[in-house]
Coordinates of C-alpha atoms in Angstrom, one line a residue:
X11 CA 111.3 57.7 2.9
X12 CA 113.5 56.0 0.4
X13 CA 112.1 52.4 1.8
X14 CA 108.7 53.0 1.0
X15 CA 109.4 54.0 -2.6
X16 CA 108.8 50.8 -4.2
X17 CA 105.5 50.8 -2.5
X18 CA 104.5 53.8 -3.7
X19 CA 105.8 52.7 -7.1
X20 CA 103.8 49.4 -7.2
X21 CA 100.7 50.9 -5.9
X22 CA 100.7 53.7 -8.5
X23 CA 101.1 50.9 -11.3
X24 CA 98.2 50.7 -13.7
X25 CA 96.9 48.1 -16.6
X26 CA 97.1 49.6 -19.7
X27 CA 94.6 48.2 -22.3
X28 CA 94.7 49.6 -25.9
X29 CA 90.8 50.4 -26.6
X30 CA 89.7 49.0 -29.2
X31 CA 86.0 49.6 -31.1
X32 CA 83.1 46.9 -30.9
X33 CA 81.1 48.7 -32.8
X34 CA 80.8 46.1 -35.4
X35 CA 79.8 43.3 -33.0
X36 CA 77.8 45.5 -30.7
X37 CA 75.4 46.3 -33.9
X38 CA 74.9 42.7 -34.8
X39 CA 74.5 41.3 -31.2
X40 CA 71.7 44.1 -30.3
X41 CA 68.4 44.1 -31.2
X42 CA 68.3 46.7 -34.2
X43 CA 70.3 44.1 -36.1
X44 CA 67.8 42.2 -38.8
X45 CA 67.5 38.6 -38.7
X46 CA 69.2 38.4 -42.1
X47 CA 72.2 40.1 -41.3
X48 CA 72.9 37.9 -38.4
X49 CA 72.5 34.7 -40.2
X50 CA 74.9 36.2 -42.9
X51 CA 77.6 36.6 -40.6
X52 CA 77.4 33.3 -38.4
X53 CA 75.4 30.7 -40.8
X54 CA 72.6 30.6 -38.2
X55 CA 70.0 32.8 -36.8
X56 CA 69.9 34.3 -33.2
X57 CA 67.9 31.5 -31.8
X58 CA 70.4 28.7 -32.8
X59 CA 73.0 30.6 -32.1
X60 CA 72.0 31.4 -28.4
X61 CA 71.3 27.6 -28.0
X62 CA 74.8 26.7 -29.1
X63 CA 76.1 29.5 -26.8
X64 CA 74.0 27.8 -23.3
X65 CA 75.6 24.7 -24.5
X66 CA 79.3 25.6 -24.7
X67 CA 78.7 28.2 -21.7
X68 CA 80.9 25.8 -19.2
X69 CA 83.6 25.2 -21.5
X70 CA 84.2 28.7 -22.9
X71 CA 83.3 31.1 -20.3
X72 CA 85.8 33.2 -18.2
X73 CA 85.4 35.1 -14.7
X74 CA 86.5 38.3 -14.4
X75 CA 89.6 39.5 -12.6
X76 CA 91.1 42.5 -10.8
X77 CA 92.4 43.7 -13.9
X78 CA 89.6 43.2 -16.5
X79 CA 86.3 42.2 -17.3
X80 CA 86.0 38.9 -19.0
X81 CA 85.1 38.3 -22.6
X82 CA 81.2 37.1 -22.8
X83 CA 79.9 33.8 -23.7
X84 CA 78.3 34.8 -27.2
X85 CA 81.0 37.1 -28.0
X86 CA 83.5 33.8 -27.6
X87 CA 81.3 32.0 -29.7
X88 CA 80.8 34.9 -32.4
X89 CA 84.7 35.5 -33.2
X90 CA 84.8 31.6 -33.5
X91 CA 81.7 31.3 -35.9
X92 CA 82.6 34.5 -38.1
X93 CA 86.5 32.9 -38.3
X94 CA 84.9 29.4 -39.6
X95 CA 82.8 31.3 -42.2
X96 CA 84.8 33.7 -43.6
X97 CA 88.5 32.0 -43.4
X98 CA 89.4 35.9 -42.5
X99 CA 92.3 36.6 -40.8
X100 CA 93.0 37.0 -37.8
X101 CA 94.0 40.7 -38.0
X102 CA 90.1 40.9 -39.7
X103 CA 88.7 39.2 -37.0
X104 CA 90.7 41.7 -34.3
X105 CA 89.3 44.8 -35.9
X106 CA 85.6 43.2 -36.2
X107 CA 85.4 42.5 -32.3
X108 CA 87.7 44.9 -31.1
X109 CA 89.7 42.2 -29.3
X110 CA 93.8 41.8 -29.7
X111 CA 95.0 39.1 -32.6
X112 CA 96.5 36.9 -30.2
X113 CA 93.2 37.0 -28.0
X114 CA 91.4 36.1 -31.1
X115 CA 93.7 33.5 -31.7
X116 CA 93.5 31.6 -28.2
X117 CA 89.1 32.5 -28.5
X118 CA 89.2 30.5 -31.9
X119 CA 91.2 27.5 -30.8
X120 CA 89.6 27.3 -26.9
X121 CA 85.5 27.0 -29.0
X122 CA 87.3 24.6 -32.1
X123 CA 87.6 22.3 -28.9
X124 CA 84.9 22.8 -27.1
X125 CA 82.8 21.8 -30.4
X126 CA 85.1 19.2 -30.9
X127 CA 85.5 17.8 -27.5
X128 CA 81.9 18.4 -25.6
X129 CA 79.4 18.7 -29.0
X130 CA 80.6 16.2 -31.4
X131 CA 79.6 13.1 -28.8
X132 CA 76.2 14.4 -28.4
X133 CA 75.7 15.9 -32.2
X134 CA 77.5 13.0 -34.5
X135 CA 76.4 10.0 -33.1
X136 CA 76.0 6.9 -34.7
X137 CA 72.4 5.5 -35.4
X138 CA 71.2 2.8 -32.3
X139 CA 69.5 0.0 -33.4
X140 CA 66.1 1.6 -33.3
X141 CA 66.9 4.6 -35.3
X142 CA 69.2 3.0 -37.8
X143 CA 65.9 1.3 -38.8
X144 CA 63.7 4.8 -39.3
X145 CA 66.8 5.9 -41.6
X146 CA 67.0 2.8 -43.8
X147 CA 63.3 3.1 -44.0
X148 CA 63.8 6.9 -44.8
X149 CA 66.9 5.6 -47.3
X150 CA 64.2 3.5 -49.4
X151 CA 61.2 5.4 -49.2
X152 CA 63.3 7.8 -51.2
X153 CA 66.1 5.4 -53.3
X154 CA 64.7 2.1 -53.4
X155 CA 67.3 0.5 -51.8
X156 CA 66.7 -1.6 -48.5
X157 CA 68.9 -1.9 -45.8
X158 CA 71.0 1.7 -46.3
X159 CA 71.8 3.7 -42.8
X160 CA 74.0 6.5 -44.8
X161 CA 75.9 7.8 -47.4
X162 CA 79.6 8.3 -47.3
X163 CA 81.7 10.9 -48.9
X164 CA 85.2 11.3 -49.1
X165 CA 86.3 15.1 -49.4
X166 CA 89.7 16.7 -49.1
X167 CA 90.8 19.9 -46.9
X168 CA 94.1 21.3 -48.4
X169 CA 97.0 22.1 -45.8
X170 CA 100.8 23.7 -45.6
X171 CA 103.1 21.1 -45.9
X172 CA 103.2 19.8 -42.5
X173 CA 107.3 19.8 -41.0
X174 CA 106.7 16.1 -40.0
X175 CA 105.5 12.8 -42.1
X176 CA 105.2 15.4 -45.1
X177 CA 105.0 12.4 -47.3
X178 CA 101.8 11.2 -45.9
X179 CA 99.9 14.2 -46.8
X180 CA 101.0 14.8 -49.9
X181 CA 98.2 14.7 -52.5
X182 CA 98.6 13.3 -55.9
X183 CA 95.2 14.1 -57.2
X184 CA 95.2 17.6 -56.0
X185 CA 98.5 18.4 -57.2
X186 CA 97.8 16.9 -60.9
X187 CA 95.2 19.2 -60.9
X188 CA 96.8 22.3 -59.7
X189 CA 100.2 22.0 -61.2
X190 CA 101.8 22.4 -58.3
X191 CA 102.9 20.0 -54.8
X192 CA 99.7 19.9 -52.7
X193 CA 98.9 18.1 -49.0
X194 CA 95.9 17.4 -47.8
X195 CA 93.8 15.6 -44.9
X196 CA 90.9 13.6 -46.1
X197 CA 88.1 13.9 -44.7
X198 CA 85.3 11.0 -45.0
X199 CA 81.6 11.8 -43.7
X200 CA 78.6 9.0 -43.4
X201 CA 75.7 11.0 -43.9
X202 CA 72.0 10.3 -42.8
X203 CA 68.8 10.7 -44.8
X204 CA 68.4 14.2 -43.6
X205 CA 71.9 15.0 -44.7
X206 CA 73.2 15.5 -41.1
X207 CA 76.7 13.5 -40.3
X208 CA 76.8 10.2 -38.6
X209 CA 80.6 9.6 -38.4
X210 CA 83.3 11.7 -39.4
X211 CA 86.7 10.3 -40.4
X212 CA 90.5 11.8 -41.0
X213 CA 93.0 10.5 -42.5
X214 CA 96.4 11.9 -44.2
X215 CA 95.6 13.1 -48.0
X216 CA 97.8 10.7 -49.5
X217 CA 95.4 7.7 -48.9
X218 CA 92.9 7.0 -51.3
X219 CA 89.1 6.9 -50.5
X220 CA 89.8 3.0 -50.1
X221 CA 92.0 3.2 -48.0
X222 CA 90.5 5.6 -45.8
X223 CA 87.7 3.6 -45.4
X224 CA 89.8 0.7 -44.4
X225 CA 91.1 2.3 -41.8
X226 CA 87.8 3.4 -40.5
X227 CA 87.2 2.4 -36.8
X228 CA 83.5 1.7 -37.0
X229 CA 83.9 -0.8 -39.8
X230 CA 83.2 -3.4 -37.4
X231 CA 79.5 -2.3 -36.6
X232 CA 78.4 -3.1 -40.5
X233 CA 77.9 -6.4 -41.9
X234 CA 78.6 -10.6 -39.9
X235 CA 76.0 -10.0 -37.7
X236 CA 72.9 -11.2 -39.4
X237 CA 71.9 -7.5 -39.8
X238 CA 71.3 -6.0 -43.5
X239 CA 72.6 -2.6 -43.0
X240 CA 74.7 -1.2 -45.3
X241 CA 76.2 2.0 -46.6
X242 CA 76.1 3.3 -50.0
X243 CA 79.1 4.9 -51.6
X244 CA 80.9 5.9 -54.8
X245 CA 82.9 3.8 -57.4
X246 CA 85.7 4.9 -55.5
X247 CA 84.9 2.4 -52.7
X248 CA 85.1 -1.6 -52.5
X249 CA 82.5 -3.2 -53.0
X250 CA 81.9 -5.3 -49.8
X251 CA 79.1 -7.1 -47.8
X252 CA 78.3 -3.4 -45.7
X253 CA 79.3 -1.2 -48.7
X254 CA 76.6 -0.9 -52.0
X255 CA 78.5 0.3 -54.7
X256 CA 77.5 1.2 -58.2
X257 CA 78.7 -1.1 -61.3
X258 CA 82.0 -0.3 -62.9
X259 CA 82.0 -2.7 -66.1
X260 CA 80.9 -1.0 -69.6
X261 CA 78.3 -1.8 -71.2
X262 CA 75.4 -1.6 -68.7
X263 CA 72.1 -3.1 -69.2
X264 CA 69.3 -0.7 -68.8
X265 CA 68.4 -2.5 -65.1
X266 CA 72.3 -1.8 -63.8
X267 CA 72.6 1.8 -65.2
X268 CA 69.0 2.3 -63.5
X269 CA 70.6 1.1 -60.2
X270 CA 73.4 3.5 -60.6
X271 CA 71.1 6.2 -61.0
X272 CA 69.8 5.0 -57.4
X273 CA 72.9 4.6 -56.2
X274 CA 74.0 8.1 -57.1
X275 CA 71.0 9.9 -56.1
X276 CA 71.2 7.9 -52.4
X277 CA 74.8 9.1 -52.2
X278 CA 74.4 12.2 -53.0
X279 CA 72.9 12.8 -49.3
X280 CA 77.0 12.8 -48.5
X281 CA 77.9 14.9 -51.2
X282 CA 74.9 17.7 -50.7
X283 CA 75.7 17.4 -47.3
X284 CA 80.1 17.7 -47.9
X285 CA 78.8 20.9 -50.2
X286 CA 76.9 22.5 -47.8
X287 CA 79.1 22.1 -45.0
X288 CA 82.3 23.7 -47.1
X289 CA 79.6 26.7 -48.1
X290 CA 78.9 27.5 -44.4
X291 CA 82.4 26.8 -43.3
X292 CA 84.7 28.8 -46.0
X293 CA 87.6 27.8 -44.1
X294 CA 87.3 24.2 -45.8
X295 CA 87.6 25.5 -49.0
X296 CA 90.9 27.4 -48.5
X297 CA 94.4 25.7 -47.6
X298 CA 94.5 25.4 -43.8
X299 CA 97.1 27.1 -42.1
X300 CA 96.1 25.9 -38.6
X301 CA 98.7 23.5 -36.8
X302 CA 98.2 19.8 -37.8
X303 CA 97.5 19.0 -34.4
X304 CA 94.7 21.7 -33.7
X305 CA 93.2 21.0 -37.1
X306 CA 91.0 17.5 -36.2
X307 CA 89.3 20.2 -33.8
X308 CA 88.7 22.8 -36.9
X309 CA 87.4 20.1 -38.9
X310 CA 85.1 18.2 -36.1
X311 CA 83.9 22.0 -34.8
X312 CA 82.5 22.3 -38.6
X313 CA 81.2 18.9 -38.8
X314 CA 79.4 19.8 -35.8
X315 CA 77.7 23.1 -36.6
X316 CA 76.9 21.4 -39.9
X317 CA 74.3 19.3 -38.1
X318 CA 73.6 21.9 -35.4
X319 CA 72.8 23.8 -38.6
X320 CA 70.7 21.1 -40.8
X321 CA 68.9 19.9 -37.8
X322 CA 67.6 23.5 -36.8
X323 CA 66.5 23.6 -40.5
X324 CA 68.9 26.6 -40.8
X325 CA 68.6 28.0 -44.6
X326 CA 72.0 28.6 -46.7
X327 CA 72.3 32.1 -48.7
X328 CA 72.0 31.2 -52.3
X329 CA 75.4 33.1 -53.1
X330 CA 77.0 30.2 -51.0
X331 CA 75.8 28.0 -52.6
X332 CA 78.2 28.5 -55.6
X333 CA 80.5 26.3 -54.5
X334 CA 80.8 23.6 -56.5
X335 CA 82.7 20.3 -54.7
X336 CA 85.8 19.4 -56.9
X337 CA 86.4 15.8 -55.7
X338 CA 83.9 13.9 -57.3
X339 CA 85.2 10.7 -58.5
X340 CA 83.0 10.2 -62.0
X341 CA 80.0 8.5 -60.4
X342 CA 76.5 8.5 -62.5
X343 CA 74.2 11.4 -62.3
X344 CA 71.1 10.7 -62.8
X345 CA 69.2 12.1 -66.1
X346 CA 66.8 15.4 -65.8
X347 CA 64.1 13.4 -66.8
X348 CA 62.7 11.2 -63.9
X349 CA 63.2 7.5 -65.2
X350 CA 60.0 5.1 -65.4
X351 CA 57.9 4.5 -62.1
X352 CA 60.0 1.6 -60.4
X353 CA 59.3 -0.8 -57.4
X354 CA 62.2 -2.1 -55.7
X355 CA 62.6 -6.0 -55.0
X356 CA 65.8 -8.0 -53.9
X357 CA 68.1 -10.5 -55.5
X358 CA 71.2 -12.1 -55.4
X359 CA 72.9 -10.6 -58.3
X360 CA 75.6 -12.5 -60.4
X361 CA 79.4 -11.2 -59.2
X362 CA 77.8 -9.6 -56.5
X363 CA 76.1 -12.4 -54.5
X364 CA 79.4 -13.1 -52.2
X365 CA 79.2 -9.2 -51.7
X366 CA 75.7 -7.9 -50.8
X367 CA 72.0 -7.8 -51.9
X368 CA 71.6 -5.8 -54.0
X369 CA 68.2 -3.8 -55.7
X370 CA 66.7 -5.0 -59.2
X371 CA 64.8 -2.4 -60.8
X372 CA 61.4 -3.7 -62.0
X373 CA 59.5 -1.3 -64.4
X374 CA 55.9 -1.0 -63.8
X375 CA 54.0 -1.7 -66.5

């Protein structure tokens, strides 16, 4: 008798599963919820969101097994979203889904890649030939500048000081301003017309925007090939045969602080852009606590639901929209009062000939 007892013992063994309440997530992923409650808590209605779901569905989904059922598609994809828009923790997140904090934890990092790895190639992609001619056309429809296929933006995501290389990420700018030691990734975005990403860039926080950019690996498709396209960025940038700049000197005559004005209002597709993504995505506001090497993913799975966002024409709460960006580095804003009707014709311009063409503002008379 005494041989079969650790039979019997292993055959009586049982899975014990703490139960946890889903009532939360259960009322928001039935169909009593209201459209507006929805969008509150995951930044895009149920339409978008089941699309995003069918499209991670191979990469996040899990069979079931003897010993429990497996957690669904959308529910994956919901503790992910509501992580990225809130920055709540991780004890939060456990008691909205009624899921353990260390299955949370593996949920949120397993979708950050997904995004990252199987979305970002087919959502950020970098205008072809064909299209990069719509959005200059788009680009001076609206700016009066020819030849521009996006804005770029430089923004900074805080983090703990990482263990290794701390000196790289530590941020001089952000720590003059706080008062105290802060590090930082930076985080340069090319922007389209429409305000949907192109190109997303990191670098550690200690670089400047310059040298970001220098560092940029698609450099090499702007500018030495006969083509006039162009990007249009801050004063913070070079001034260089792909890169339109505005004019740093004082003294400005009225036709160089009107092409500022231009300049500004085209960049600002990046910046509106960089604002609305940190709105949505309040985990890019706060300092990162996410392990340097999972936080490209973080950054990239925002990036992408930014455009999955803008491109669905998803609308952003007004009480998000407080957020004001706080790395603006001093360019022009244009006035209230809409300047003169303009045309827009090219020149060589003085200094600037070696550099680019750049736009001369002609008032109609």
């Amino acid at each position: 008798g005494q041989a079969h007892a650790p039979d019997r013992a292993r055959a009586s063994r049982r899975v014990w599963v703490r139960k946890r309440s889903t009532e939360w997530w259960d009322h928001l992923d039935g169909p009593s919820c209201p459209e507006e409650e929805f969008r509150r808590a995951f930044r895009m209605s149920r339409a978008t969101f089941g699309t995003l779901c069918g499209a991670l569905r191979v990469a996040v989904a899990k069979e079931d097994t003897a010993l429990r059922t497996a957690i669904p598609v959308r529910q994956r994809v919901a503790v992910c979203l509501w992580r990225l828009a809130t920055a709540a923790p991780l004890r939060s997140v456990s008691r909205r889904f009624g899921l353990g904090i260390s299955t949370c934890h593996s949920i949120v990092l397993q979708v950050y890649h997904a995004l990252a790895t199987v979305l970002r190639p087919k959502t950020i992609t970098w205008p072809e030939p064909d299209s990069a001619a719509t959005v200059a056309t788009r680009f001076e429809a609206a700016y009066g500048l020819p030849g521009i296929i996006g804005a770029v933006y430089t923004t900074r995501v805080t983090v703990v000081a990482p263990k290794a290389n701390v000196a790289a990420y530590y941020d001089r700018g952000l720590t003059e301003r706080s008062q105290k030691a802060s590090y930082s990734v930076a985080v340069q975005v090319v922007a389209d017309a429409d305000g949907a990403f192109t190109d997303v860039w990191i670098e550690p926080g200690s670089l400047s925007d310059a040298a970001v950019l220098g560092r940029w690996a698609l450099s090499g498709l702007l500018g030495g090939h006969g083509q006039e396209q162009r990007l249009v960025g801050g004063t913070s940038y070079p001034l260089m045969d792909w890169m339109l700049v505005p004019y740093a000197h004082q003294n400005l005559t009225w036709t160089e602080h009107a092409f500022n004005e231009l300049v500004a209002a085209a960049r600002g597709v990046a910046r509106g852009a960089v604002r609305r993504l940190k709105a949505r995505w309040r985990c890019l506001q706060r300092r990162s606590e996410v392990k340097m090497q999972d936080l490209p993913s973080m950054i990239a799975a925002c990036c992408v639901l930014h455009n999955v966002c803008e491109r669905a024409g998803e609308e952003l709460d007004p009480d998000l929209m407080q957020y004001e960006l706080d790395d603006d580095d001093g360019d022009v804003v244009a006035h209230d009062t809409a300047p003169p009707h303009r045309q827009c014709r090219r020149r060589e311009t003085g200094s600037r000939t070696a550099s680019c063409t750049a736009a001369t503002l002609v008032t109609s008379e």
